[in-house]
Coordinates of C-alpha atoms and ligand atoms in Angstrom, one line a residue:
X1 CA 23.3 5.5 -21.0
X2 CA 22.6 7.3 -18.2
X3 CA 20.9 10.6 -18.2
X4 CA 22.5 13.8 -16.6
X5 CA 19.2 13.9 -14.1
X6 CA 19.1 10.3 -12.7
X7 CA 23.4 10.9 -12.7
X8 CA 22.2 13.7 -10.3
X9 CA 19.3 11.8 -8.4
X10 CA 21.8 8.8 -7.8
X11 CA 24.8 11.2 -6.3
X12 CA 22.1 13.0 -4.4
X13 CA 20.3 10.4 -2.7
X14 CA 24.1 8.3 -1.9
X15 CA 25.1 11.5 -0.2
X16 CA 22.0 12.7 1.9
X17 CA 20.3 9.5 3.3
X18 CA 23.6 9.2 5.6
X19 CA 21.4 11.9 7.3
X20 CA 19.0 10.0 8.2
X21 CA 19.8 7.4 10.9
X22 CA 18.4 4.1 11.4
X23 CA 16.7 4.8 14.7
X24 CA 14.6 7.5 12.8
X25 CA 13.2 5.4 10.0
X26 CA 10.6 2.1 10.4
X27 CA 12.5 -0.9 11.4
X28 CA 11.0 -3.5 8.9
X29 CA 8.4 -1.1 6.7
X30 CA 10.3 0.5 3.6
X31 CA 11.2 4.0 3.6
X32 CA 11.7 6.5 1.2
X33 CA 15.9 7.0 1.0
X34 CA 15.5 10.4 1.0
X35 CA 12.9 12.8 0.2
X36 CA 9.3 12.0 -0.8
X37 CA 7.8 8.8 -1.9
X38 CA 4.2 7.4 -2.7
X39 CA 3.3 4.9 -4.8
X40 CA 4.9 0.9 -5.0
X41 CA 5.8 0.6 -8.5
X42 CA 7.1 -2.5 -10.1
X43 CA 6.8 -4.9 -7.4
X44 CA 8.6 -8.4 -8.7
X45 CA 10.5 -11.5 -8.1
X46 CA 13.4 -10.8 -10.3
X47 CA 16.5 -12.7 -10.1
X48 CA 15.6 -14.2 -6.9
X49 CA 14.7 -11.1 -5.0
X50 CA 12.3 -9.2 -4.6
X51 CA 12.6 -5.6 -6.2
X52 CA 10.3 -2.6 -5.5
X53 CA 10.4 0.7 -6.7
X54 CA 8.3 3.5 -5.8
X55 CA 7.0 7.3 -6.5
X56 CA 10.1 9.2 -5.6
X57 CA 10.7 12.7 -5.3
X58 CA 14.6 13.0 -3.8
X59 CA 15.0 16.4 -3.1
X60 CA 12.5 17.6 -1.0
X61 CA 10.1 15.5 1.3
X62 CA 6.7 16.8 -1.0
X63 CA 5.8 15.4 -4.2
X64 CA 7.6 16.7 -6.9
X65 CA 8.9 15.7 -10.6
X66 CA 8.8 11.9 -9.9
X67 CA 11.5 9.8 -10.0
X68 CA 11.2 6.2 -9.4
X69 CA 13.3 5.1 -6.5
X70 CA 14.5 1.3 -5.9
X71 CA 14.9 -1.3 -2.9
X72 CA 15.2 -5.1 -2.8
X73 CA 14.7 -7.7 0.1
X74 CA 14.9 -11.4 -0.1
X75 CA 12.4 -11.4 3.6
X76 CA 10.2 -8.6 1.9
X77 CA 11.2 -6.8 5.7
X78 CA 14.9 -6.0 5.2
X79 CA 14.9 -4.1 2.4
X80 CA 18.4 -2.7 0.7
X81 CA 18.5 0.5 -1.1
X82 CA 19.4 0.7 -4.9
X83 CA 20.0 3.2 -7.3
X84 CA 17.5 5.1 -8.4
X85 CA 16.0 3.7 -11.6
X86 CA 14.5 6.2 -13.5
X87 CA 14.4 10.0 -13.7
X88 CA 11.6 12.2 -15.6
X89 CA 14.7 12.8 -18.6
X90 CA 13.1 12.4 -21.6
X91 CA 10.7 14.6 -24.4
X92 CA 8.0 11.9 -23.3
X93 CA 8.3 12.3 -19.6
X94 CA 10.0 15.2 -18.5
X95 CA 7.2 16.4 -15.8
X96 CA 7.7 13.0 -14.3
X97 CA 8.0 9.4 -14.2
X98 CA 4.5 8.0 -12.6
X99 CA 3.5 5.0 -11.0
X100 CA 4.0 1.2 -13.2
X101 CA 4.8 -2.2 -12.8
X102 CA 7.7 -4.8 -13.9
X103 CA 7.4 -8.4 -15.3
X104 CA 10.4 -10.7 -16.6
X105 CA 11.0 -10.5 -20.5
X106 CA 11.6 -14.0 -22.1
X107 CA 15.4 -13.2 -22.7
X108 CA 15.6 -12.7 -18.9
X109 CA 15.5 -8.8 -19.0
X110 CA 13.4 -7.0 -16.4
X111 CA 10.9 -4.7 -18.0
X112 CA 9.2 -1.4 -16.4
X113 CA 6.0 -0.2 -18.0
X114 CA 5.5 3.1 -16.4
X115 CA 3.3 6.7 -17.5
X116 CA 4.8 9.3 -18.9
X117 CA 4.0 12.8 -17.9
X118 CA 4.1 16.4 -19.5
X119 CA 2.5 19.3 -19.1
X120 CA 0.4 21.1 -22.1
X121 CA -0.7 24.5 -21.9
X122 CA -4.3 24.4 -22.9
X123 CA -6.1 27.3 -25.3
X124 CA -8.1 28.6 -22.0
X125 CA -4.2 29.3 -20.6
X126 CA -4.6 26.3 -18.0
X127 CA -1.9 23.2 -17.6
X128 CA -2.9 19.6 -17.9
X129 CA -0.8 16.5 -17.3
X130 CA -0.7 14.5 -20.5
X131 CA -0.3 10.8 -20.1
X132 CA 1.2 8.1 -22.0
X133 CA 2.8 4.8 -21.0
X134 CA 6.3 4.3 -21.6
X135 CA 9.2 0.9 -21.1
X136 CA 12.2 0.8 -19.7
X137 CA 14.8 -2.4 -20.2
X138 CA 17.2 -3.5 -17.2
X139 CA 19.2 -5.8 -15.5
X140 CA 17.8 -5.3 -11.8
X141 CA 20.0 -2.4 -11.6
X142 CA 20.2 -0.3 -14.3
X143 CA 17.5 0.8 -17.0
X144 CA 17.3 1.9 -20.6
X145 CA 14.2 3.8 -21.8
X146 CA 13.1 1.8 -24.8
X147 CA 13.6 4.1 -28.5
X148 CA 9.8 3.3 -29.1
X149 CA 8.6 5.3 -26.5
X150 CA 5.6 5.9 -25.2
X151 CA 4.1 2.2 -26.1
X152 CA 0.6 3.5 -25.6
X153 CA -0.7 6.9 -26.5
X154 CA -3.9 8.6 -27.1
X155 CA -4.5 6.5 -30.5
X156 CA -4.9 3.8 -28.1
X157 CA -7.8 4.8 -26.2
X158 CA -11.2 4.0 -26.6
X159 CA -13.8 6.6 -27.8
X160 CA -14.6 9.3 -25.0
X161 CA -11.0 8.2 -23.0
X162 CA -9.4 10.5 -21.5
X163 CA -5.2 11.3 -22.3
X164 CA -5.1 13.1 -19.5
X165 CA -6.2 10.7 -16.7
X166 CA -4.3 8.2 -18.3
X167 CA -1.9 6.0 -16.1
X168 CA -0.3 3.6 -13.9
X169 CA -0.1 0.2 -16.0
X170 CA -0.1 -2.9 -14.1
X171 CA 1.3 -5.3 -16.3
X172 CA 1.6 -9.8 -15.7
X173 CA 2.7 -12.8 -18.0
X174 CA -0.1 -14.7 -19.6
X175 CA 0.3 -18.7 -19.7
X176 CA 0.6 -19.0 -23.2
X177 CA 4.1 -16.2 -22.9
X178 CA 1.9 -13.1 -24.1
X179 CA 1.3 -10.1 -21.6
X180 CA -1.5 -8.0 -20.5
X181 CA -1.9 -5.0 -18.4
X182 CA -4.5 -2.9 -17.0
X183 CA -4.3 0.8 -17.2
X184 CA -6.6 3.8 -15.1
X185 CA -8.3 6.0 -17.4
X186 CA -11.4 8.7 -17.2
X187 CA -14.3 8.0 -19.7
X188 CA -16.2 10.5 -21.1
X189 CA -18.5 10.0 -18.4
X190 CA -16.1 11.9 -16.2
X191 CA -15.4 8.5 -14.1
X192 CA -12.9 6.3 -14.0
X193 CA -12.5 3.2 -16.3
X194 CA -9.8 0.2 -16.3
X195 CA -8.5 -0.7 -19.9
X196 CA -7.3 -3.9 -21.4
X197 CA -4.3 -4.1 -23.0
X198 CA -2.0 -7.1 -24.9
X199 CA 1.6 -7.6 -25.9
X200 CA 3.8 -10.4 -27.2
X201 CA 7.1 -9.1 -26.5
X202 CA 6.0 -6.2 -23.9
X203 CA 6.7 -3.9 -26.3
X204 CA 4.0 -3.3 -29.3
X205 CA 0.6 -3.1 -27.3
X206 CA -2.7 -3.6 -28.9
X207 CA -6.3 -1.9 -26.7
X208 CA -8.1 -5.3 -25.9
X209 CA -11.2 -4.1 -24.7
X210 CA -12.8 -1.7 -21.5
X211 CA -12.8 -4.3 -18.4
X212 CA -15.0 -2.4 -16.3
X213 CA -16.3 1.2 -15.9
X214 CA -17.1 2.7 -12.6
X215 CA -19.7 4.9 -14.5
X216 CA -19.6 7.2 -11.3
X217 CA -20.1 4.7 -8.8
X218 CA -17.2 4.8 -6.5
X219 CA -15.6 8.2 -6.6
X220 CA -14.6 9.7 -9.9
X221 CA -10.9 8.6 -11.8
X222 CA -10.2 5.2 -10.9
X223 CA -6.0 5.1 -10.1
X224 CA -3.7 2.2 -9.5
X225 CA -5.8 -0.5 -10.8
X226 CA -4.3 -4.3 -10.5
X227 CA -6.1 -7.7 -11.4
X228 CA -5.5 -11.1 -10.9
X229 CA -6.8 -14.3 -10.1
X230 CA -7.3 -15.8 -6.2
X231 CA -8.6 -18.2 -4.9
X232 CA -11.3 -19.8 -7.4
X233 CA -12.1 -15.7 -8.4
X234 CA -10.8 -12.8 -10.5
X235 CA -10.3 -9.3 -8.1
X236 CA -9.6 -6.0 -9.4
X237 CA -8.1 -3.7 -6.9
X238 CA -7.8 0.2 -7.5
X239 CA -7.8 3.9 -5.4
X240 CA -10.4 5.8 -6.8
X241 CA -10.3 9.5 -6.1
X242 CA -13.0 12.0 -4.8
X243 CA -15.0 9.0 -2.6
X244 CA -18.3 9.8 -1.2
X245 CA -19.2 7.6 2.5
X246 CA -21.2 4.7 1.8
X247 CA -22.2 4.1 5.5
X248 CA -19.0 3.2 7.3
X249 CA -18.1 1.0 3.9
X250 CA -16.1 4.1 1.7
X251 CA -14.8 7.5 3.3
X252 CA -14.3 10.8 1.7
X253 CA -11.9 11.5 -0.7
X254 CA -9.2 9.5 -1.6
X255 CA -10.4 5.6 -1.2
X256 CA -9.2 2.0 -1.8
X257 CA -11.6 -0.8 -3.6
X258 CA -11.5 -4.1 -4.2
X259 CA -14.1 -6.0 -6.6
X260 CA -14.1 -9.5 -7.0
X261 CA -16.3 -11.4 -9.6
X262 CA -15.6 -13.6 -12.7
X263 CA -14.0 -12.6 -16.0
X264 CA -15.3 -13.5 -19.2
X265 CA -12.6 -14.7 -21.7
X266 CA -15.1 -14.2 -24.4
X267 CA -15.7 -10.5 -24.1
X268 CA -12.3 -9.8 -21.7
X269 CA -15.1 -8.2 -19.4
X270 CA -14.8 -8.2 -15.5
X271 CA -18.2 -9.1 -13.9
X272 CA -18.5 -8.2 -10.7
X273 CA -20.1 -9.9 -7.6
X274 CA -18.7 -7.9 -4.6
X275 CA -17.1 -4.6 -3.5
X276 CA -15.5 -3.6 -0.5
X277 CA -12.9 -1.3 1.1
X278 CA -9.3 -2.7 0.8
X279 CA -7.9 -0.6 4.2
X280 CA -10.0 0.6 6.9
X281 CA -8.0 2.9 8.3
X282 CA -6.7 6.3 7.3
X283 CA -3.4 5.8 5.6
X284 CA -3.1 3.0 2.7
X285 CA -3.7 3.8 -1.1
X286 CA -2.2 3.1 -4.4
X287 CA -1.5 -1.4 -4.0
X288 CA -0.1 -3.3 -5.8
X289 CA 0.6 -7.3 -5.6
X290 CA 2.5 -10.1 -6.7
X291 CA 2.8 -13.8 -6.7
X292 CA 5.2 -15.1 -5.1
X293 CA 7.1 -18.8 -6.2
X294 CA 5.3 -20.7 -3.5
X295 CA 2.1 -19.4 -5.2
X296 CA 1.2 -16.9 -2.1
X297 CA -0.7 -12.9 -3.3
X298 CA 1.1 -10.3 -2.1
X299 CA 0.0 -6.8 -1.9
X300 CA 2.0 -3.7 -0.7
X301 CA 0.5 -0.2 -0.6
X302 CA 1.9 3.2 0.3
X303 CA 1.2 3.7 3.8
X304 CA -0.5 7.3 3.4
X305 CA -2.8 9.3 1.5
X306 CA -3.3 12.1 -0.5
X307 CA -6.0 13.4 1.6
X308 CA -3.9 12.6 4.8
X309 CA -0.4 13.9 3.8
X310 CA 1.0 16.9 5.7
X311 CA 1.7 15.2 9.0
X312 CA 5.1 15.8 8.9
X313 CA 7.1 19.0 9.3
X314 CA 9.7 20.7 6.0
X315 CA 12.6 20.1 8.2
X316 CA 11.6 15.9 8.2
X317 CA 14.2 14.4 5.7
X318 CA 11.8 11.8 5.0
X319 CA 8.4 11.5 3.8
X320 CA 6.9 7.9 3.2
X321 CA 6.6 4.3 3.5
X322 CA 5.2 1.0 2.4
X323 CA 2.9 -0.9 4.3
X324 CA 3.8 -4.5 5.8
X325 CA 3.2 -6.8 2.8
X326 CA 0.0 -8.5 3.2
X327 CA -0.7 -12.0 2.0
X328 CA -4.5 -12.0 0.7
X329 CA -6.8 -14.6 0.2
X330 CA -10.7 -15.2 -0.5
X331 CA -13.3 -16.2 2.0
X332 CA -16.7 -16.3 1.9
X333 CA -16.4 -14.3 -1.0
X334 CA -14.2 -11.8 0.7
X335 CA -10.9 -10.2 0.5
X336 CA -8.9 -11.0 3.5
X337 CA -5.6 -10.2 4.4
X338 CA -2.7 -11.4 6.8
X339 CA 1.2 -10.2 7.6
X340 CA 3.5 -11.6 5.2
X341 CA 4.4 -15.2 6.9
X342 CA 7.9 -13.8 6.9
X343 CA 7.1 -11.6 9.7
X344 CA 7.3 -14.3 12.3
X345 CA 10.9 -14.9 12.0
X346 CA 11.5 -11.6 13.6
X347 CA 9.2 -12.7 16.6
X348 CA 11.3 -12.5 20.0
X349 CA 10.5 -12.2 23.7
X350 CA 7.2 -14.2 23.7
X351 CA 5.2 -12.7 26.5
X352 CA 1.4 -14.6 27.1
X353 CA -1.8 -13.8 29.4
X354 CA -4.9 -15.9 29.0
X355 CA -8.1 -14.8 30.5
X356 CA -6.9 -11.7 32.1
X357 CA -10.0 -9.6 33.4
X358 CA -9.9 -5.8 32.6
X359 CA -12.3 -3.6 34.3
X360 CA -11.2 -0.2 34.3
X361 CA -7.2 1.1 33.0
X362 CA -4.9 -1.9 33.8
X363 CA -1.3 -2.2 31.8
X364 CA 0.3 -5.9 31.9
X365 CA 3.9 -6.0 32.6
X366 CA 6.0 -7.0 29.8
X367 CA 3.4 -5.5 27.4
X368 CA 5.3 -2.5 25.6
X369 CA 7.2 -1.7 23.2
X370 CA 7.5 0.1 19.8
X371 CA 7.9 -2.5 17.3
X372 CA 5.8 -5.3 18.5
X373 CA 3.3 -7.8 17.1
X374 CA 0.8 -8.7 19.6
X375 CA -2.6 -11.2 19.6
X376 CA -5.6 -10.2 21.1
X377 CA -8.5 -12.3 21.9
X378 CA -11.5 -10.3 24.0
X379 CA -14.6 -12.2 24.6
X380 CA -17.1 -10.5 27.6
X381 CA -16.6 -11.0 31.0
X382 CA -20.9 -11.0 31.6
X383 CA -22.6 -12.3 28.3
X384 CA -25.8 -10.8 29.9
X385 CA -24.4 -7.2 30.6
X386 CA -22.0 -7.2 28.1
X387 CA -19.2 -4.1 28.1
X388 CA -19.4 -0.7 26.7
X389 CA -16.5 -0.2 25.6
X390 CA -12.8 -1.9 25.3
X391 CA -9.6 0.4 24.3
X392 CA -6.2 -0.7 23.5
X393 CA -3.6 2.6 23.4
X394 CA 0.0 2.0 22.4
X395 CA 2.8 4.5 21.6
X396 CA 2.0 5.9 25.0
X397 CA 3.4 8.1 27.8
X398 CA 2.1 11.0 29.9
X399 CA 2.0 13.3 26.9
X400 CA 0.9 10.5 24.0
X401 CA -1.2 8.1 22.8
X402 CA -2.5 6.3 20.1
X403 CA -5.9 4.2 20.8
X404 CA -7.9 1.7 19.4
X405 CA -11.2 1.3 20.9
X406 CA -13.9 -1.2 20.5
X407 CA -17.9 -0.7 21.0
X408 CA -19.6 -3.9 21.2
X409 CA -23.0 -2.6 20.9
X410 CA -22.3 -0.7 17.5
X411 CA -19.9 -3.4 16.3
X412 CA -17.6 -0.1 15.8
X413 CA -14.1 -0.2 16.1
X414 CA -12.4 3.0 16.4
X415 CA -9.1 4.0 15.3
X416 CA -7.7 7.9 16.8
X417 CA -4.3 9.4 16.0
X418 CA -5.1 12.5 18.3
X419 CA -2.5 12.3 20.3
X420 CA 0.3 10.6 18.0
X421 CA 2.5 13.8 17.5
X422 CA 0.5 15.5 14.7
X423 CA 0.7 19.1 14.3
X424 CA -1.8 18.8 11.2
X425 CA -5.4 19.9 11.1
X426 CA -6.0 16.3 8.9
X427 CA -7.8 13.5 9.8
X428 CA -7.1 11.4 12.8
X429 CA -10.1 8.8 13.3
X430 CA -11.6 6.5 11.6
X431 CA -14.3 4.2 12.3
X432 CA -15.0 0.6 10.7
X433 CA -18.1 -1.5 11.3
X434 CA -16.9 -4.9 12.5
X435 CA -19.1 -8.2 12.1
X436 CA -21.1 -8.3 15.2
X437 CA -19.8 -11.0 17.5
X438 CA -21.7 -10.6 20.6
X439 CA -18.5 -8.7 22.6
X440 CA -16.0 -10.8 21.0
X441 CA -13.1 -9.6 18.8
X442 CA -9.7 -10.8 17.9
X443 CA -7.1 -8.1 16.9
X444 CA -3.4 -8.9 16.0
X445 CA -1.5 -5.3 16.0
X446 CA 1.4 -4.4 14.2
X447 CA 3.5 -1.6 15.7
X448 CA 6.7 -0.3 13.7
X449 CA 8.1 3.0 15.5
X450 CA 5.8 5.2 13.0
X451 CA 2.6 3.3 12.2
X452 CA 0.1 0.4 13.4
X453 CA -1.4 -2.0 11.3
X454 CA -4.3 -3.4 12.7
X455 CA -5.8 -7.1 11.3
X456 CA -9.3 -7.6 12.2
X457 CA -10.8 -11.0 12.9
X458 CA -8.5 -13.1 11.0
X459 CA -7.8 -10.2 8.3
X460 CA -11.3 -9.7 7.0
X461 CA -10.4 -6.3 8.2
X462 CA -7.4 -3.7 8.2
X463 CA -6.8 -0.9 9.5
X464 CA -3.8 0.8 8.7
X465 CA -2.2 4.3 10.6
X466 CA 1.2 6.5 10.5
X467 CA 2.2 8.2 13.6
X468 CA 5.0 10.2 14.4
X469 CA 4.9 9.9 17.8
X470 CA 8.2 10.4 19.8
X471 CA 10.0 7.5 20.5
X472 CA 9.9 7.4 24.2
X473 CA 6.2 6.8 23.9
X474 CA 6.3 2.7 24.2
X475 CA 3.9 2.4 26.8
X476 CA 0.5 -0.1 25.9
X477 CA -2.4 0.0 28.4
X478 CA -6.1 -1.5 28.1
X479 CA -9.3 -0.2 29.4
X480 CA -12.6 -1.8 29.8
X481 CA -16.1 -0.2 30.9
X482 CA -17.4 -2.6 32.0
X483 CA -15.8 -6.3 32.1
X484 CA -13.8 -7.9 29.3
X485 CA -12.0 -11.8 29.3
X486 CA -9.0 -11.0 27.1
X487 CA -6.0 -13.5 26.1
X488 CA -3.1 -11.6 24.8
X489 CA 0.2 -12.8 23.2
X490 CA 3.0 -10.1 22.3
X491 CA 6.4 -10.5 21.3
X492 CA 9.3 -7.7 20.0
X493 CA 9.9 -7.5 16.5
X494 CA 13.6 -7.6 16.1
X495 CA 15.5 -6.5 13.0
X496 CA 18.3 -7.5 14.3
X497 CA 19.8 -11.4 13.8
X498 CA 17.1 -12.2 11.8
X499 CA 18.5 -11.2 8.3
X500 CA 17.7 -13.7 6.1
X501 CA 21.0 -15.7 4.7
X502 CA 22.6 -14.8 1.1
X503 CA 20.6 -18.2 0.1
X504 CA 18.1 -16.1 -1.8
X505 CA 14.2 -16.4 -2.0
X506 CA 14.2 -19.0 -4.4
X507 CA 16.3 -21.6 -2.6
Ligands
FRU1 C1 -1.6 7.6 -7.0 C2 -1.0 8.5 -8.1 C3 -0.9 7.7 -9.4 C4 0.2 8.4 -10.1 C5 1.2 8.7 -9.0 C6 1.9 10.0 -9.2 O1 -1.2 7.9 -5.8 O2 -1.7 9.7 -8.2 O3 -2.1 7.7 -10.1 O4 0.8 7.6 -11.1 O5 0.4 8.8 -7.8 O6 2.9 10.1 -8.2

């Protein structure tokens, strides 16, 4: 049965996203359909597509009571909207319907595990969120919240856990049929720890054990957590909040982490060997993955962040979108990252310079564009007196620009929004410290009409931006002080003719 609310959320969202047109949205990065939207929520292969759902807040683009709004894709780039799937309509979740995941039941039913939220007044008069995780049963379209609700509650916790910073369950099949998840929670401690918890139908849930506590490491409540095995390794990847700099590794505020280490069956414990940063740049939080039937990780993350939201105006319709979905792999113990393969399908209009020498402000004809992918390959033009400084701006004209620039002797790469249409005192740099390669680089940059994704030597690095530059600004020009050798390769990334056929992802 349908709910009153989501009847209202569904009529809303059909009517208003016709005011939206497709010229003002990303071309191949997945918008909100109207409104607000954060968070990736149940990411899956279900049916033979690929369904995601997100934090959704229809009515107004801020963050309101959360709704959890639905799209599917069979390329993972042209997504279709659905109907919303679930509205905050129930005793257990009527301040909203946070972030969660999906996994295929045995019967063939998709199943959303997602947190709960209401409000409490408090004896000091305050409010707090209280937190529970809750289920919902569908058929890729439509969803019934399960009569048990919420699956886990505060009698689930350990000792000293906190109901409320409680949330976002990220839930996967086991071999043996069984299911897991991992949930966020705040320990007495007043950090963030991930919990451990089974099921053998998806729907009774036992606490397994704590799999790792920050214990005030890296920022305070851990959110979004997902695990999974890759590559030979086990990586837990989450968004803690309230960050403090750890040299250019971690920034302030709201962050993204990856660990990656072992996991011991015997005491369901995550050891860790290595942490870094998931995203370099100043929009990505919130991830979440899955695996695809050709075996491939896949991670999308909301292409924003709390700390960075205001860049766009009331009157916008829309607020939000996903990042490109990033295949990830291990290497030398790293995470790395790389577009989705599916990408190069919408490749057109190849356009190549090798060993083109830029001294100064040069622009390359052919070289421009909005929605482009484009290879660089900058080595130094003098070994001996190698260059200052190299700078790459896109989104360009007279009035804008957005620029990445490159300091060989600091091995920092710098990423600044400036002049990208913000009218938003937040932030608009961002530096990362790049492995030091003597002057050379490689960069393969990912423009959609709002953002640029930016893939560091092979992916050990990303760096991810929004911008809300106008439209007309689709001039790229490069700048050298001093003398760089740089080989380029660009092509246009064209929605258009390259929607995948009604074959499905699965063959
Ligand atoms: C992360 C987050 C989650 C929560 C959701 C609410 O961005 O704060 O922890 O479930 O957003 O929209």
């Amino acid at each position: 049965m349908t709910s009153q609310t989501l009847r209202e959320a569904r009529k809303y969202e059909e009517a208003s996203e016709k005011l939206i047109s497709k010229e003002d949205r990303p071309g191949f990065h997945l918008s909100v359909r109207i409104g607000w939207l954060n968070d990736p929520n149940g990411f899956s292969v279900y049916n033979g597509m690929y369904h995601l759902f997100y934090q959704y807040h229809p009515y107004s683009s801020h963050t309101g009571p959360m709704h959890w709004g639905h799209a599917v894709s069979k390329d993972l780039l042209h997504w279709n909207y659905l109907p919303a799937a679930l509205a905050p309509d129930e005793f257990y979740d009527r301040d909203g319907c946070f972030s969660g995941s999906a996994v295929t039941l045995e019967d063939g039913r998709h199943l959303l595990m997602y947190t709960g939220v209401i409000r409490e007044r408090q004896k000091d008069g305050g409010i707090c969120e209280v937190q529970t995780q809750c289920v919902a049963v569908g058929d890729g379209t439509d969803y019934e919240k399960y009569e048990g609700n919420p699956v886990l509650d505060e009698t689930h916790l350990p000792e000293g856990g906190s109901r409320f910073d409680f949330r976002d369950p990220k839930m996967w099949k086991t071999e043996d049929g069984t299911y897991r998840c991992v949930v966020g929670n705040r320990s007495a401690d007043g950090s963030g720890q991930i919990l451990l918890y089974t099921s053998k139908d998806g729907f009774q849930w036992e606490f397994k054990n704590v799999l790792i506590a920050n214990r005030n490491r890296f920022g305070s409540m851990w959110e979004c957590p997902d695990f999974f095995y890759l590559d030979g390794k086990w990586v837990l990847l989450t968004s803690p909040q309230d960050m403090l700099p750890q040299g250019f590794e971690y920034h302030n505020g709201n962050g993204t982490l990856c660990l990656i280490g072992d996991y011991d069956p015997k005491t369901d414990t995550f050891i860790e060997q290595h942490d870094q940063a998931i995203d370099y740049g100043i929009d990505f939080y919130a991830p979440q993955t899955i695996e695809t039937s050709d075996g491939r990780r896949i991670m999308i993350g909301w292409m924003q962040n709390w700390d960075a939201c205001g860049i766009r105006t009331p009157e916008e319709p829309w607020s939000g979108q996903m990042s490109l979905p990033r295949e990830l792999f291990i290497r030398n113990g790293r995470l790395y990252q790389a577009p989705v393969r599916e990408l190069d399908a919408l490749r057109k209009n190849e356009i190549a310079y090798k060993n083109k020498s830029i001294s100064g402000e040069i622009r390359l004809q052919g070289i421009q564009g909005r929605r482009v992918d484009m290879e660089l390959v900058l080595s130094p033009g003098d070994e001996e007196n190698l260059y200052q400084k190299f700078a790459v701006r896109f989104a360009q004209n007279a009035q804008y620009r957005t620029s990445l620039s490159f300091r060989p002797h600091e091995s920092v790469l710098k990423i600044d929004r400036k002049f990208s249409g913000s009218r938003r005192a937040i932030i608009h740099q961002r530096r990362c410290l790049v492995k030091d390669q003597k002057g050379k680089l490689k960069l393969r940059i990912i423009l959609d009409s709002f953002s640029a994704e930016i893939f560091v030597n092979d992916g050990e690095q990303v760096l991810s931006v929004t911008m809300y530059t106008d439209l007309d600004a689709q001039d790229i020009s490069f700048f050298a002080d001093g003398q760089v050798l740089m080989d380029i390769i660009k092509y246009d990334l064209d929605m258009e003719g390259s929607n995948p056929s009604d074959r499905g992802i699965l063959g």
